[in-house]
Amino acid sequence: MPIQAKFIVTKVRLLQALWLLLAVFQALILAGLIDYKYRAGGRLTSWEQAQQHLVMAISVLIGFTLLLEKFYRSIVEKDWSKKWLRGVILVIGIYFILNTVGNLLAVTLFEKVAFTPITAVSAIFCIQFASKSNKYETSTEL
């Protein structure tokens, strides 16, 4: 059964909002407004370590958000079958599966409770988007 365009829009926009919120959270840690112990499973030992992790995390999340927009645009243009794009979305899904496991193993309860659901939903949606069995129905207006 084809996935309706409105569900794709909802899922893509939800993930983009979640990922941008995560980037903002990372930026707040980088600005010193939130303690860095809530980063990397509570295993960081210094502010310098945190800074390196944070800059990379912010970049990756913004990059993921932009790739997801490209994925969405490829569906709108009925060119969603580009293998490289589906492959990238699959890699992002695998990244979030690993991130979910990391969140479950986090030292801080906050990270377990707050970030495990976000990364799990991200993984599920990305794997679903990358699935070859999906047929995207774009006949409805986006």
mmCIF file of N, CA, C and O in Angstrom, residues 15 18-19 22 92-93 95-104 111-112 114-126:
data_model
loop_
_atom_site.group_PDB
_atom_site.id
_atom_site.type_symbol
_atom_site.label_atom_id
_atom_site.label_comp_id
_atom_site.label_asym_id
_atom_site.label_seq_id
_atom_site.Cartn_x
_atom_site.Cartn_y
_atom_site.Cartn_z
ATOM 1 N N LEU A 15 10.915 14.717 12.160
ATOM 2 C CA LEU A 15 12.334 14.424 12.337
ATOM 3 C C LEU A 15 13.182 15.679 12.234
ATOM 4 O O LEU A 15 14.108 15.876 13.027
ATOM 5 N N LEU A 18 12.851 17.562 15.469
ATOM 6 C CA LEU A 18 13.575 16.883 16.549
ATOM 7 C C LEU A 18 15.074 17.087 16.410
ATOM 8 O O LEU A 18 15.763 17.394 17.390
ATOM 9 N N TRP A 19 15.588 16.936 15.191
ATOM 10 C CA TRP A 19 17.028 17.058 14.985
ATOM 11 C C TRP A 19 17.495 18.487 15.197
ATOM 12 O O TRP A 19 18.581 18.711 15.731
ATOM 13 N N LEU A 22 17.625 19.003 18.876
ATOM 14 C CA LEU A 22 18.842 18.378 19.413
ATOM 15 C C LEU A 22 20.063 19.246 19.148
ATOM 16 O O LEU A 22 20.938 19.366 20.008
ATOM 17 N N ILE A 92 21.978 6.818 7.975
ATOM 18 C CA ILE A 92 21.515 7.662 9.076
ATOM 19 C C ILE A 92 20.661 6.832 10.044
ATOM 20 O O ILE A 92 20.788 6.952 11.267
ATOM 21 N N GLY A 93 19.802 5.966 9.489
ATOM 22 C CA GLY A 93 18.984 5.084 10.336
ATOM 23 C C GLY A 93 19.843 4.168 11.194
ATOM 24 O O GLY A 93 19.573 3.977 12.386
ATOM 25 N N TYR A 95 22.941 4.746 12.098
ATOM 26 C CA TYR A 95 23.571 5.628 13.083
ATOM 27 C C TYR A 95 22.636 5.826 14.287
ATOM 28 O O TYR A 95 23.065 5.747 15.440
ATOM 29 N N PHE A 96 21.354 6.063 14.009
ATOM 30 C CA PHE A 96 20.418 6.295 15.112
ATOM 31 C C PHE A 96 20.108 5.021 15.893
ATOM 32 O O PHE A 96 19.799 5.086 17.087
ATOM 33 N N ILE A 97 20.201 3.863 15.260
ATOM 34 C CA ILE A 97 20.056 2.604 16.011
ATOM 35 C C ILE A 97 21.197 2.507 17.030
ATOM 36 O O ILE A 97 20.969 2.220 18.212
ATOM 37 N N LEU A 98 22.410 2.759 16.553
ATOM 38 C CA LEU A 98 23.571 2.715 17.460
ATOM 39 C C LEU A 98 23.468 3.785 18.541
ATOM 40 O O LEU A 98 23.808 3.541 19.709
ATOM 41 N N ASN A 99 22.974 4.955 18.170
ATOM 42 C CA ASN A 99 22.808 6.040 19.134
ATOM 43 C C ASN A 99 21.770 5.667 20.189
ATOM 44 O O ASN A 99 21.923 5.995 21.368
ATOM 45 N N THR A 100 20.727 4.963 19.781
ATOM 46 C CA THR A 100 19.702 4.522 20.736
ATOM 47 C C THR A 100 20.307 3.559 21.747
ATOM 48 O O THR A 100 20.048 3.672 22.954
ATOM 49 N N VAL A 101 21.121 2.634 21.273
ATOM 50 C CA VAL A 101 21.793 1.701 22.186
ATOM 51 C C VAL A 101 22.688 2.483 23.150
ATOM 52 O O VAL A 101 22.689 2.222 24.363
ATOM 53 N N GLY A 102 23.418 3.459 22.617
ATOM 54 C CA GLY A 102 24.261 4.294 23.471
ATOM 55 C C GLY A 102 23.460 5.048 24.520
ATOM 56 O O GLY A 102 23.885 5.160 25.676
ATOM 57 N N ASN A 103 22.300 5.562 24.127
ATOM 58 C CA ASN A 103 21.457 6.275 25.090
ATOM 59 C C ASN A 103 20.946 5.337 26.173
ATOM 60 O O ASN A 103 20.835 5.726 27.333
ATOM 61 N N LEU A 104 20.617 4.112 25.804
ATOM 62 C CA LEU A 104 20.157 3.142 26.807
ATOM 63 C C LEU A 104 21.254 2.790 27.800
ATOM 64 O O LEU A 104 20.977 2.455 28.950
ATOM 65 N N GLU A 111 19.540 11.390 30.044
ATOM 66 C CA GLU A 111 19.850 10.996 28.667
ATOM 67 C C GLU A 111 19.063 9.752 28.261
ATOM 68 O O GLU A 111 18.575 9.654 27.137
ATOM 69 N N LYS A 112 18.920 8.812 29.180
ATOM 70 C CA LYS A 112 18.145 7.604 28.879
ATOM 71 C C LYS A 112 16.687 7.953 28.573
ATOM 72 O O LYS A 112 16.116 7.475 27.594
ATOM 73 N N ALA A 114 15.199 11.079 28.030
ATOM 74 C CA ALA A 114 14.908 12.134 27.063
ATOM 75 C C ALA A 114 15.325 11.777 25.639
ATOM 76 O O ALA A 114 14.611 12.093 24.687
ATOM 77 N N PHE A 115 16.466 11.124 25.484
ATOM 78 C CA PHE A 115 17.007 10.953 24.140
ATOM 79 C C PHE A 115 16.773 9.585 23.521
ATOM 80 O O PHE A 115 16.785 9.453 22.294
ATOM 81 N N THR A 116 16.540 8.558 24.319
ATOM 82 C CA THR A 116 16.271 7.234 23.749
ATOM 83 C C THR A 116 15.041 7.253 22.838
ATOM 84 O O THR A 116 15.109 6.744 21.717
ATOM 85 N N PRO A 117 13.924 7.847 23.255
ATOM 86 C CA PRO A 117 12.765 7.871 22.341
ATOM 87 C C PRO A 117 13.027 8.659 21.054
ATOM 88 O O PRO A 117 12.590 8.256 19.973
ATOM 89 N N ILE A 118 13.761 9.742 21.166
ATOM 90 C CA ILE A 118 14.048 10.563 19.979
ATOM 91 C C ILE A 118 14.898 9.786 18.982
ATOM 92 O O ILE A 118 14.596 9.756 17.785
ATOM 93 N N THR A 119 15.936 9.137 19.461
ATOM 94 C CA THR A 119 16.795 8.398 18.540
ATOM 95 C C THR A 119 16.103 7.144 18.015
ATOM 96 O O THR A 119 16.311 6.758 16.858
ATOM 97 N N ALA A 120 15.255 6.523 18.818
ATOM 98 C CA ALA A 120 14.519 5.341 18.357
ATOM 99 C C ALA A 120 13.531 5.716 17.246
ATOM 100 O O ALA A 120 13.461 5.032 16.216
ATOM 101 N N VAL A 121 12.789 6.792 17.428
ATOM 102 C CA VAL A 121 11.858 7.256 16.390
ATOM 103 C C VAL A 121 12.637 7.643 15.134
ATOM 104 O O VAL A 121 12.231 7.317 14.011
ATOM 105 N N SER A 122 13.766 8.308 15.302
ATOM 106 C CA SER A 122 14.594 8.685 14.155
ATOM 107 C C SER A 122 15.046 7.446 13.386
ATOM 108 O O SER A 122 14.998 7.418 12.155
ATOM 109 N N ALA A 123 15.483 6.431 14.099
ATOM 110 C CA ALA A 123 15.933 5.189 13.454
ATOM 111 C C ALA A 123 14.797 4.518 12.693
ATOM 112 O O ALA A 123 14.958 4.131 11.533
ATOM 113 N N ILE A 124 13.648 4.418 13.327
ATOM 114 C CA ILE A 124 12.501 3.759 12.692
ATOM 115 C C ILE A 124 12.089 4.495 11.425
ATOM 116 O O ILE A 124 11.898 3.883 10.368
ATOM 117 N N PHE A 125 11.951 5.798 11.500
ATOM 118 C CA PHE A 125 11.539 6.578 10.332
ATOM 119 C C PHE A 125 12.564 6.482 9.203
ATOM 120 O O PHE A 125 12.203 6.308 8.039
ATOM 121 N N CYS A 126 13.838 6.595 9.529
ATOM 122 C CA CYS A 126 14.874 6.537 8.485
ATOM 123 C C CYS A 126 14.913 5.165 7.812
ATOM 124 O O CYS A 126 15.025 5.077 6.583
#
